[in-house]
Short mmCIF file of C-alpha atoms and ligand atoms in Angstrom, two decimals:
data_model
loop_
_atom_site.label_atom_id
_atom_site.label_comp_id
_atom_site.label_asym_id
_atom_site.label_seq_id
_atom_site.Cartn_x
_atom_site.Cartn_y
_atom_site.Cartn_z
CA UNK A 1 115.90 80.85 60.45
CA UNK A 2 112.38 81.33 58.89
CA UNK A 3 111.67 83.44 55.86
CA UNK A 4 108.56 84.53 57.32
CA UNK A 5 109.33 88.27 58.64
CA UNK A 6 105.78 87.30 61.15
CA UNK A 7 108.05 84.09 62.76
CA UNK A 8 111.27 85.65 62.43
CA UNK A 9 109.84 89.26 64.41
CA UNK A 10 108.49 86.52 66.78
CA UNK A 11 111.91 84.85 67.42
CA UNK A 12 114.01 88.32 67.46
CA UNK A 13 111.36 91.19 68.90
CA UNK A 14 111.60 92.40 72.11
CA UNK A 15 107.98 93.14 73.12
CA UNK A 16 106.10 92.56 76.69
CA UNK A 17 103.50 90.80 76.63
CA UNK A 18 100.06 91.47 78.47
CA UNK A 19 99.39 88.37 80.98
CA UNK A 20 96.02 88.73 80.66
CA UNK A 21 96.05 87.88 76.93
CA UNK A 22 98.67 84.86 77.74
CA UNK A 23 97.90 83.76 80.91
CA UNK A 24 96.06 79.98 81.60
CA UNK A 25 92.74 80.73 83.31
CA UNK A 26 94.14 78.97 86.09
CA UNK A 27 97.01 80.75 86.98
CA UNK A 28 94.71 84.48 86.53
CA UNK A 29 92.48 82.50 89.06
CA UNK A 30 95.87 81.55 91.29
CA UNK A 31 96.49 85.54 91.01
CA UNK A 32 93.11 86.62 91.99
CA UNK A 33 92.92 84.26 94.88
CA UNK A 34 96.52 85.59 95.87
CA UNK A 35 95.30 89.22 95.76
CA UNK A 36 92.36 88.44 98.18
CA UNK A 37 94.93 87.78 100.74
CA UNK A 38 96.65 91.01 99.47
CA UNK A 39 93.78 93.22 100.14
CA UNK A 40 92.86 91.75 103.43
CA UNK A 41 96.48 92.92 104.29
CA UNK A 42 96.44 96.44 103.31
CA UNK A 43 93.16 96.63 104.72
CA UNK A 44 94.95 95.56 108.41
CA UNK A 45 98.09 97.56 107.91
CA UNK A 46 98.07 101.25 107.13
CA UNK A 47 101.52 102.22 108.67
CA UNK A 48 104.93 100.29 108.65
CA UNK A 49 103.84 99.64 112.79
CA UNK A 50 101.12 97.58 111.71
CA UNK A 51 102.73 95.99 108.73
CA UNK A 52 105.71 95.20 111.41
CA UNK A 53 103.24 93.49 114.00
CA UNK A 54 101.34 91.64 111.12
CA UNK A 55 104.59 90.41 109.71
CA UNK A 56 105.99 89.21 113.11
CA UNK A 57 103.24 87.18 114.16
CA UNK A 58 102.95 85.75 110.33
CA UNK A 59 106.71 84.63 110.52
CA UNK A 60 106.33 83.48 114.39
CA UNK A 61 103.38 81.30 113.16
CA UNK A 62 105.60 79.97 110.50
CA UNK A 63 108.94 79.00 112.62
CA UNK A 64 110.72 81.93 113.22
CA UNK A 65 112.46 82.94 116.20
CA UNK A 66 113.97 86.03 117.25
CA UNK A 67 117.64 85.71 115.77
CA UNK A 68 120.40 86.03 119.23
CA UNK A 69 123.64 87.36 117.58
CA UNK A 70 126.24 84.35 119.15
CA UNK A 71 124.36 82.20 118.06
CA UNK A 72 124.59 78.98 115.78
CA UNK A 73 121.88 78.72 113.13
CA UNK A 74 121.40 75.17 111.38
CA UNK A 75 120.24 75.26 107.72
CA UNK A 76 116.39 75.53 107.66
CA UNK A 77 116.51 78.07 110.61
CA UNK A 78 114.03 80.34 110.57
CA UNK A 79 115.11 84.03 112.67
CA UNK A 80 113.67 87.52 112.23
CA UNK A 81 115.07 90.72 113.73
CA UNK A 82 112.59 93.57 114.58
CA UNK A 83 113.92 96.63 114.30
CA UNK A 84 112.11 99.01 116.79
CA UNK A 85 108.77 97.74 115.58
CA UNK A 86 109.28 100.01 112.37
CA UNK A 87 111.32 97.15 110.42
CA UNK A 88 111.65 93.56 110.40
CA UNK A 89 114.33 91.54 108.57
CA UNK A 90 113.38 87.69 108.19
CA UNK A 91 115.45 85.06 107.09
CA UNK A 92 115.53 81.17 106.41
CA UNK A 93 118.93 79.85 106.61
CA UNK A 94 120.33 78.29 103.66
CA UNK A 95 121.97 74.77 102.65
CA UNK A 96 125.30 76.70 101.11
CA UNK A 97 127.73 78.36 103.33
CA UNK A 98 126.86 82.01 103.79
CA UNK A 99 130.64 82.49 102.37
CA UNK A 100 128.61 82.46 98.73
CA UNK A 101 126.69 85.36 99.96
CA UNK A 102 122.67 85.81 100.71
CA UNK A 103 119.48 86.75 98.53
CA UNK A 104 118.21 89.71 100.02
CA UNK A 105 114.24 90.87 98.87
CA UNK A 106 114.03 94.33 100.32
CA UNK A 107 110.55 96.47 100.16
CA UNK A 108 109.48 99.12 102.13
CA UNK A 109 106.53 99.44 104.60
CA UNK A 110 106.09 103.23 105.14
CA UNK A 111 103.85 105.24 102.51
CA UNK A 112 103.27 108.98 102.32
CA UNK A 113 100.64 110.32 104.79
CA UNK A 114 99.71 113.55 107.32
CA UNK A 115 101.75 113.47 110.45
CA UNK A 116 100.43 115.31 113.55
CA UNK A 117 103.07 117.91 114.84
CA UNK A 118 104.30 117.30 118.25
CA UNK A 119 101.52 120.01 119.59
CA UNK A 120 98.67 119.62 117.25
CA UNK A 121 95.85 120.28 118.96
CA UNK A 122 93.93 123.62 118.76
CA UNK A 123 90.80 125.10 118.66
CA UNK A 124 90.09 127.78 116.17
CA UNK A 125 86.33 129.45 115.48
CA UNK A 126 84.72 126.93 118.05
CA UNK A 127 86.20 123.83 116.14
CA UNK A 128 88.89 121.45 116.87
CA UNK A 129 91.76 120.87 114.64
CA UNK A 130 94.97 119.32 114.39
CA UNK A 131 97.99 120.41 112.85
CA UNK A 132 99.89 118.30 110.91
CA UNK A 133 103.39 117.89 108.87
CA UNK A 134 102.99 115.86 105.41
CA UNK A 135 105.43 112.56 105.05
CA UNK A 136 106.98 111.81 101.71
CA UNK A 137 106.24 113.58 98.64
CA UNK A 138 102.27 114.15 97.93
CA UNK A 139 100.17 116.47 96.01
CA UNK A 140 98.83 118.19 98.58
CA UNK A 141 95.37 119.05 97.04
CA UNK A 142 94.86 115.30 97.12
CA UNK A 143 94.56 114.83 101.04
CA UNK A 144 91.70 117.29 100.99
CA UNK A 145 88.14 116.34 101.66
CA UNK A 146 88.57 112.45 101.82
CA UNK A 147 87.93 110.59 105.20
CA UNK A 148 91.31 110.00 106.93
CA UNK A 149 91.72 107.55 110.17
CA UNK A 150 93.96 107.85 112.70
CA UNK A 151 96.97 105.41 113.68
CA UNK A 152 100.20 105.01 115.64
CA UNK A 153 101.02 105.04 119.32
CA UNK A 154 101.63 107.64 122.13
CA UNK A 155 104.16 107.30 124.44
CA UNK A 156 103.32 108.44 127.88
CA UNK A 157 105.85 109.41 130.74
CA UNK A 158 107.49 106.35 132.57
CA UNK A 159 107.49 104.74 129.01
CA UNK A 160 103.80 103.49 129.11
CA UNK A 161 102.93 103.06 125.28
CA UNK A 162 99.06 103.24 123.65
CA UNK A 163 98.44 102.16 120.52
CA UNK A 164 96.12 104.17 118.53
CA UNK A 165 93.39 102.93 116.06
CA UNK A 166 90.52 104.94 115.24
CA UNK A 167 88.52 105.48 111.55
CA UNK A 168 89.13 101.91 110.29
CA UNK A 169 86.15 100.17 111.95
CA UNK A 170 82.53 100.18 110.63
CA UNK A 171 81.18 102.33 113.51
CA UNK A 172 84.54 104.33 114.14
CA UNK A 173 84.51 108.41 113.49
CA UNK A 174 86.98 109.72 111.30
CA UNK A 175 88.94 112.69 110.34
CA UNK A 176 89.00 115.18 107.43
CA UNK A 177 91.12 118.01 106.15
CA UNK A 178 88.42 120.29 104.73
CA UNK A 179 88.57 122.78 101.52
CA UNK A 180 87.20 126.02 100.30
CA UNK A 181 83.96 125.78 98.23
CA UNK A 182 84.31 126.22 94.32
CA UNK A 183 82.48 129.34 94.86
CA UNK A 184 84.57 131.47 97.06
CA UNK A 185 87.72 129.90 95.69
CA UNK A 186 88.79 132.48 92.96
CA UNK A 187 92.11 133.45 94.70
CA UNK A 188 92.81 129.80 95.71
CA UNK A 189 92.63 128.70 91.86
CA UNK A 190 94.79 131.28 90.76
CA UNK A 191 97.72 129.59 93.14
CA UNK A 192 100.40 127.06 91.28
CA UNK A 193 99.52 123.40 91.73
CA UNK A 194 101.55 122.78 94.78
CA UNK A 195 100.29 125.83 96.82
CA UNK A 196 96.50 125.42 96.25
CA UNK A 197 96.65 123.30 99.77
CA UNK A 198 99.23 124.18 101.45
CA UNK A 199 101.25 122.81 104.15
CA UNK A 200 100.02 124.86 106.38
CA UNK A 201 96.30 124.39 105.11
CA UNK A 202 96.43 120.61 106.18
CA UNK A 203 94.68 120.83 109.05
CA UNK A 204 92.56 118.18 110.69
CA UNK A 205 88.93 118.95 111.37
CA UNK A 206 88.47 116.76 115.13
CA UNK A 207 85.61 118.50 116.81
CA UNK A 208 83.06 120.78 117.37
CA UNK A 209 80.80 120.43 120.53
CA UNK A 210 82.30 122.33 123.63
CA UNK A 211 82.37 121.78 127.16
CA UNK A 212 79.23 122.88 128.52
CA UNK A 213 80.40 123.93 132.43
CA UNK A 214 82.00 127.39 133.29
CA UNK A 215 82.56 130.41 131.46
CA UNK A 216 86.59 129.62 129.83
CA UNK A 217 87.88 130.12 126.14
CA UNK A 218 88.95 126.62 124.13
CA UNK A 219 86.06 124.64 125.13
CA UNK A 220 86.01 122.23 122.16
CA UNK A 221 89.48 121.66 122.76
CA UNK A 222 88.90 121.00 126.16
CA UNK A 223 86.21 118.82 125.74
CA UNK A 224 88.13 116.73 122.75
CA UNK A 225 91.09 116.44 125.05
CA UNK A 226 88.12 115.37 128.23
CA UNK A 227 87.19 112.08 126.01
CA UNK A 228 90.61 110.94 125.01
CA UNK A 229 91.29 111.32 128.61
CA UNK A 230 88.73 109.54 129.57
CA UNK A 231 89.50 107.17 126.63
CA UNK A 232 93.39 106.72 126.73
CA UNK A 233 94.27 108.57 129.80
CA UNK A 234 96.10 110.91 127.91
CA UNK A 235 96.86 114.81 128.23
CA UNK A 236 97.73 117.59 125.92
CA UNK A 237 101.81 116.98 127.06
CA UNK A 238 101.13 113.53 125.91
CA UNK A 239 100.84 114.35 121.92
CA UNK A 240 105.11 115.36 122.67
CA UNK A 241 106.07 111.86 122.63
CA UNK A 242 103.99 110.25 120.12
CA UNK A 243 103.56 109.08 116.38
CA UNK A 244 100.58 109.75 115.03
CA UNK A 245 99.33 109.67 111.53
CA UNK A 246 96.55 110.11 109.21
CA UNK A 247 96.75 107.42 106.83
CA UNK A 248 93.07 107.44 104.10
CA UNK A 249 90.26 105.89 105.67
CA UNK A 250 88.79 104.16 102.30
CA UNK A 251 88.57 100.41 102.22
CA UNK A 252 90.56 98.49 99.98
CA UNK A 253 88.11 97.22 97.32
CA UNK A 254 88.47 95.77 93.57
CA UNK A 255 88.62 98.38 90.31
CA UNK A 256 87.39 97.74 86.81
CA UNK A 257 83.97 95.96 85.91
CA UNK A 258 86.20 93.08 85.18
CA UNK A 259 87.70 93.32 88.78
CA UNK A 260 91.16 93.00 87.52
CA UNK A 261 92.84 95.79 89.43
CA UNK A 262 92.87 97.03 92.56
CA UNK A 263 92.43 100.36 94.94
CA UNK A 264 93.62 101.13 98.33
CA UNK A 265 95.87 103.08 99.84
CA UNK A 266 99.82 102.18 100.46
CA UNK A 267 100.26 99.88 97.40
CA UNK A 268 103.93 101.98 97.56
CA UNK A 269 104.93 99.44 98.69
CA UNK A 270 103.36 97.14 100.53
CA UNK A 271 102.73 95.91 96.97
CA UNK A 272 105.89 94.72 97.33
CA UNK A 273 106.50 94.03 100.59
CA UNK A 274 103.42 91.66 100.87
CA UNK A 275 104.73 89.32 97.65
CA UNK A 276 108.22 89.42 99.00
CA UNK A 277 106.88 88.23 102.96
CA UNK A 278 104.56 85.34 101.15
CA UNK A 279 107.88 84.44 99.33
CA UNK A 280 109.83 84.71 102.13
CA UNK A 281 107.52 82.33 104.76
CA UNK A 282 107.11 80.07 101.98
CA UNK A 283 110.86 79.42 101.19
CA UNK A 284 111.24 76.35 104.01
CA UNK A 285 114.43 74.85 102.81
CA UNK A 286 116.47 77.25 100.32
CA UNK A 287 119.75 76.31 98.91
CA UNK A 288 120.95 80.17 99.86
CA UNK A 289 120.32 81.72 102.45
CA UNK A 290 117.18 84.26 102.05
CA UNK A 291 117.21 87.52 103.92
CA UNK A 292 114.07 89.43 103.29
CA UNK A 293 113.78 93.56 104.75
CA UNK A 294 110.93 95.09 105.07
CA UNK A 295 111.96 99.11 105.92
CA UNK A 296 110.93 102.35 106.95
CA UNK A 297 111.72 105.73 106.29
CA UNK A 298 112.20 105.17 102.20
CA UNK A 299 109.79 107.73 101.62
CA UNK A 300 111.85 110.62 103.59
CA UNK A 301 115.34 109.20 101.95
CA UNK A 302 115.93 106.10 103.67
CA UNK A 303 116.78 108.79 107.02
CA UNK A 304 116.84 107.52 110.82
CA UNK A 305 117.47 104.33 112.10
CA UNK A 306 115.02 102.41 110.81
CA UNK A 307 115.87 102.94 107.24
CA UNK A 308 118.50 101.75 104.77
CA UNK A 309 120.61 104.61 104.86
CA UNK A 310 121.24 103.16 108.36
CA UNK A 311 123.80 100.31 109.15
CA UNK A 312 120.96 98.09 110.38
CA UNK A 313 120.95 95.73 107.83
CA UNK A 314 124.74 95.81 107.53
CA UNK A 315 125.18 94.94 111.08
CA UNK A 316 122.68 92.19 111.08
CA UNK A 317 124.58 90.58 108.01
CA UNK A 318 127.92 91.12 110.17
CA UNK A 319 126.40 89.27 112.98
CA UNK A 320 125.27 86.46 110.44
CA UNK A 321 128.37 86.07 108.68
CA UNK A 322 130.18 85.75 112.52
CA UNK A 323 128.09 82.37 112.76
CA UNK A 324 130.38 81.07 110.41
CA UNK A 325 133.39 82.95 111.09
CA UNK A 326 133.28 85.10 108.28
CA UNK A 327 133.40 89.22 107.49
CA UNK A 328 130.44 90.75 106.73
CA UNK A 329 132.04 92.08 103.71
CA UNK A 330 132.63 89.04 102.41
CA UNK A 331 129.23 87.56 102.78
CA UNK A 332 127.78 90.85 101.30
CA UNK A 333 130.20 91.23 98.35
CA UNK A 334 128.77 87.73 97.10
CA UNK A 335 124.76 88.82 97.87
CA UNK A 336 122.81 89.76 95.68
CA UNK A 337 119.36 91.84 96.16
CA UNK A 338 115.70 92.40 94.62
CA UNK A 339 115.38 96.12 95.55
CA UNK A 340 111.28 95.82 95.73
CA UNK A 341 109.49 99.02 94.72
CA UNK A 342 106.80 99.97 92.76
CA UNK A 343 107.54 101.79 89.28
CA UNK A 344 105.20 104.33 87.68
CA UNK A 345 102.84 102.25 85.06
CA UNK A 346 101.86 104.01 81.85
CA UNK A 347 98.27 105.88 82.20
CA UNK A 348 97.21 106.90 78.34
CA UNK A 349 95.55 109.98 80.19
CA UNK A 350 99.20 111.31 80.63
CA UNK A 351 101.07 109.92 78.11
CA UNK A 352 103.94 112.74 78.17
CA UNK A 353 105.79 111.66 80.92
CA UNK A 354 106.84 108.34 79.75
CA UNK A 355 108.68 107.04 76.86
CA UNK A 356 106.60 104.16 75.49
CA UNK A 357 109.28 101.90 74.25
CA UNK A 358 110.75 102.35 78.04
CA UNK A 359 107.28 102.43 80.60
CA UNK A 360 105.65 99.85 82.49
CA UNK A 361 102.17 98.67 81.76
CA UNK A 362 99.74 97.24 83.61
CA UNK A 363 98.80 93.37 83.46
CA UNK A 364 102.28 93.17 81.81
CA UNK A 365 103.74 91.81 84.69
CA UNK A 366 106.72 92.83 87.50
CA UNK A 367 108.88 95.65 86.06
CA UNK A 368 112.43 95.07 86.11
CA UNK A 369 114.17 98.53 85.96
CA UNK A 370 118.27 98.54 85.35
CA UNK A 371 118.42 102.19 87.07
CA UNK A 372 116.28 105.15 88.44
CA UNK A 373 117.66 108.50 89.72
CA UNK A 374 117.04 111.94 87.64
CA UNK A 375 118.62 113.80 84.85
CA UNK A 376 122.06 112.19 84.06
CA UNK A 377 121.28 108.76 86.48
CA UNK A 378 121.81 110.95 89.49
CA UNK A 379 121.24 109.18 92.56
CA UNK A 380 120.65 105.76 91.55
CA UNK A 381 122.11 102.07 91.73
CA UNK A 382 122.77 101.18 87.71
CA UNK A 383 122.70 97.54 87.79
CA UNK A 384 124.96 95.73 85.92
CA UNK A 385 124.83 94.03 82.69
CA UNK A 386 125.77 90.75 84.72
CA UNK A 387 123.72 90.96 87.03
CA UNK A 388 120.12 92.11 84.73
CA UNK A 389 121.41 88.40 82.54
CA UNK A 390 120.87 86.39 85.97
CA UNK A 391 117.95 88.00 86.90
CA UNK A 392 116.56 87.75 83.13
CA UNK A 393 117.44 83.99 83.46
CA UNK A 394 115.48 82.88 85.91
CA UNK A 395 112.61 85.03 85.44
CA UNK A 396 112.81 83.27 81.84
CA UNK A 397 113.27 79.84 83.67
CA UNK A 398 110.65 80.08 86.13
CA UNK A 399 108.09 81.48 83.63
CA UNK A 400 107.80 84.92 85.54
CA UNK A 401 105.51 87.53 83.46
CA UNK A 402 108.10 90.40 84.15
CA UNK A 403 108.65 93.92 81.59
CA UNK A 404 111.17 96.62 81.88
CA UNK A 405 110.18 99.93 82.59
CA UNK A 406 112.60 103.47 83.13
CA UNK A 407 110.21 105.78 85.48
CA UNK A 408 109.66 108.23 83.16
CA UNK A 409 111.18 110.34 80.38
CA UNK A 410 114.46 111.62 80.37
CA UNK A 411 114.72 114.65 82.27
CA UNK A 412 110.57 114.04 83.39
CA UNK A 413 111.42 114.09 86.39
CA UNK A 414 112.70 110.94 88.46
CA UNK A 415 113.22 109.19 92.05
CA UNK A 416 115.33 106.64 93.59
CA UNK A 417 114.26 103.53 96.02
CA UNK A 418 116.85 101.82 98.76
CA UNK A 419 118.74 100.08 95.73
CA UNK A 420 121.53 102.27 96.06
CA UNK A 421 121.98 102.22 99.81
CA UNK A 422 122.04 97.93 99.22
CA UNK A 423 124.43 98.53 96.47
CA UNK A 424 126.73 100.59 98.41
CA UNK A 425 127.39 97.45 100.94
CA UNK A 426 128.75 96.33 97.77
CA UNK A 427 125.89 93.80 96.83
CA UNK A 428 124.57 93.34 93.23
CA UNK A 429 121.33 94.59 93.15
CA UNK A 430 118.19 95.74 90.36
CA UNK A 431 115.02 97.24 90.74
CA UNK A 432 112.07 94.94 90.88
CA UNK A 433 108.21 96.10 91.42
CA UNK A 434 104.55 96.26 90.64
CA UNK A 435 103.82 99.34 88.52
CA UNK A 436 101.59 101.56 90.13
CA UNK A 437 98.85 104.01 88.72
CA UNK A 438 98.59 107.41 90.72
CA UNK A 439 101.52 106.45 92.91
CA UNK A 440 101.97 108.52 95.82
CA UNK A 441 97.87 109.67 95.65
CA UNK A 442 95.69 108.53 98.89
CA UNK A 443 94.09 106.01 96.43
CA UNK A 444 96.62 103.66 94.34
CA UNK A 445 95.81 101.69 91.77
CA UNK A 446 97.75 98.53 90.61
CA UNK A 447 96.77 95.18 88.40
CA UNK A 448 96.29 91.89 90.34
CA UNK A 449 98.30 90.17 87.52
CA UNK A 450 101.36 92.32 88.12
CA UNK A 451 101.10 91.95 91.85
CA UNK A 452 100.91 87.78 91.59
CA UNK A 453 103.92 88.27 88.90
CA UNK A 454 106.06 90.30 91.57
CA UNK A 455 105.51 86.99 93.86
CA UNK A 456 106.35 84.43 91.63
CA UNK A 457 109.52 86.73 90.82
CA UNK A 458 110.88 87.56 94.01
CA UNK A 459 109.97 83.33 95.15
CA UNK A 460 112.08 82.55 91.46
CA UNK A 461 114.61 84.99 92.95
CA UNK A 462 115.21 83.12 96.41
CA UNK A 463 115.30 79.43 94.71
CA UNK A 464 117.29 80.36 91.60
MN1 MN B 501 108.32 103.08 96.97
MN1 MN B 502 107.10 106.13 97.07
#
């Protein structure tokens, strides 16, 4: 060992380093040019509907069939399984027997956004408005006064299904949820943080121009529901059987005069759900077989059957595993899993919240994060000491800029992801993700370094 404390803190430090200090110019360039194809994704796909849709036809382009439970799968198969166009599972069929279990990357595709209530529409004052019930945890205040779009699809009876796109295109209207003026808001400011919008207040501004004919009350309404009549053939009773959303309408653009970072909407977690798809349609001949989720509902809990608290993914591993004979349980008691989420990343304008030695910064690569939960680890999957040395291994071997991070102080605050729902099939799984600056706000912001690193990780991850 060297006598010289500067080599010898060098050889037994722990410290992350910052990729953009370390990093050849041609691998920042390999990032960048990764991140354009990033961006022109989260441009496309606002809601996990689209992100489903872009993902299928991606995978279909690149080999894969839908999987038919029965069947026999040679290695190098390529099957995906859609689940109600809100999740997809994808999977390349590996040279070992499934009996040593499956790499699962698992992200999801739903971010936090205004819902319209099953009867939204009104008119109030001679203007059009929709009501509308918030999705995953926001700060309200935040969803006021931006330009919003409008996505999903409505249902109409006999089964006949429109999909609904409006506020993305260059000539396209969109949508707003308006606010008081500074001036008359004296009584508003005085409210706590989470009631100066409140749920209630988050109402859609959709119209103003009535219909001109006859003398009747609700003739902006009328006349809004007269075009998307005329539009989508739809009426009021329609709005009962739909999913509609209003996702932010601002494009996805570069941040920083240096362009190293990026803005848009939905990074949680298509940050990590994009990475973990390239991976996935990449890996053409893996030595284990690679099962890659992409799932809704995280943001409400991992709830209904498109999320992980669901038996969807344990029933698709069952139906694998039969292919060769085997128990589920078996197969997933070998697995191990990349839960992919983002992590909070350290913003010196609120440095409170985090514990330095313990937070995730940006251009310091994929954060690697043993648990999350609240208070005394409640509610989280605490990976274990095994497991974080493989994982540590071949991010080390495949030269993967990776950092830990905890999100947030002890007793901060906290949340979980869908690590623990994966764990309880009895897989080994950790925490893996692109931290994220304002997470949760209509405008994210995350480093382009960090979201090539959480590619090369979870690719490392499925050929380890
Ligand atoms: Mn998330
Ligand atoms: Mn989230």
């Amino acid at each position: 060992m060297s006598e010289n404390a500067k080599e010898l803190k060098k050889a037994l430090f722990y410290n992350s380093e910052n990729g953009a200090e370390t990093m050849e110019d041609g691998e920042i360039r390999e990032a960048d040019s990764f991140c354009a194809g990033y961006m022109d994704f989260l441009n496309r796909c606002r809601t996990e509907r689209e992100a489903v849709a872009y993902f299928e036809k991606k995978a279909r382009e690149a080999g894969f069939t839908p999987f038919i439970a029965g069947e026999k799968y040679a290695p190098g198969s390529r099957v995906y399984y859609n689940n109600r166009g809100k999740a997809i599972i994808l999977v390349t069929i590996g040279r070992r027997s499934l009996r040593e279990g499956v790499r699962i990357n698992a992200a999801h595709i739903d971010s936090p956004r205004l819902d319209l209530k099953p009867n939204p529409m009104y008119e109030d004052t001679e203007l059009a408005l929709f009501k509308t019930h918030y999705y995953g945890g926001i700060k309200k205040y935040q969803w006021t006064a931006i330009p919003l779009s409008l996505h999903g699809v409505i249902v109409k009876k006999g089964g006949e299904k429109v999909i609904v796109n409006i506020g993305e295109d260059a000539g396209d209207p969109r949508f707003v949820v308006t606010d008081l003026l500074p001036h008359l808001a004296d009584e508003q400011m005085k409210r706590t943080a989470p009631q100066i919008i409140r749920g209630e207040e988050l109402n859609i501004l959709i119209g103003s121009r009535p219909f001109k004919c006859d003398d009747e009350s609700e003739k902006v309404k009328l006349n809004i529901l007269k075009l998307l009549n005329e539009k989508y053939g739809i009426i009021e009773k329609d709005f009962l059987s739909a999913e509609l959303t209003l996702v932010p309408a601002m494009p996805v653009c570069d941040i920083g005069f240096d362009r190293s970072m990026i803005g848009g909407y939905g990074h949680d977690d298509r940050v990590c759900a994009y990475p973990a798809a390239v991976a996935a349609l990449a890996a053409t001949d893996p030595e284990v077989t690679c099962v890659t989720v992409l799932t809704d509902k995280e943001e409400i809990g991992s709830e209904g059957n498109t999320g992980l608290k669901s038996a969807y993914l344990r029933y698709f591993i069952e139906d694998l595993a039969a292919m060769e004979g085997l128990a589920g349980r078996d197969v997933l008691a070998k697995s191990e899993c990349l839960s992919a989420d983002v992590n909070a990343a350290f913003d010196p304008t609120f440095p409170d919240v985090n514990e330095r030695r313990n937070a995730a910064y940006i251009n310091h690569g994929v954060c690697v994060t043993k648990y999350t939960g609240s208070r005394g680890k409640g509610g989280t999957n605490d990976a274990s000491a095994e497991f974080m040395g493989r994982v540590r291994t071949f991010l080390e071997d495949a030269d993967v800029l990776w950092q830990t991070g905890e999100l947030g102080k002890v007793d901060a605050g906290g949340g979980g992801t869908v690590a623990m729902y994966i764990a309880n099939l009895g897989v080994d799984v950790v925490d893996v993700g692109v931290p994220v600056l304002s997470m949760h706000a209509p405008f994210e912001v995350v480093s382009k370094l960090d979201v090539y690193a959480a590619y090369r990780a979870f690719s490392a991850f499925i050929a380890y």
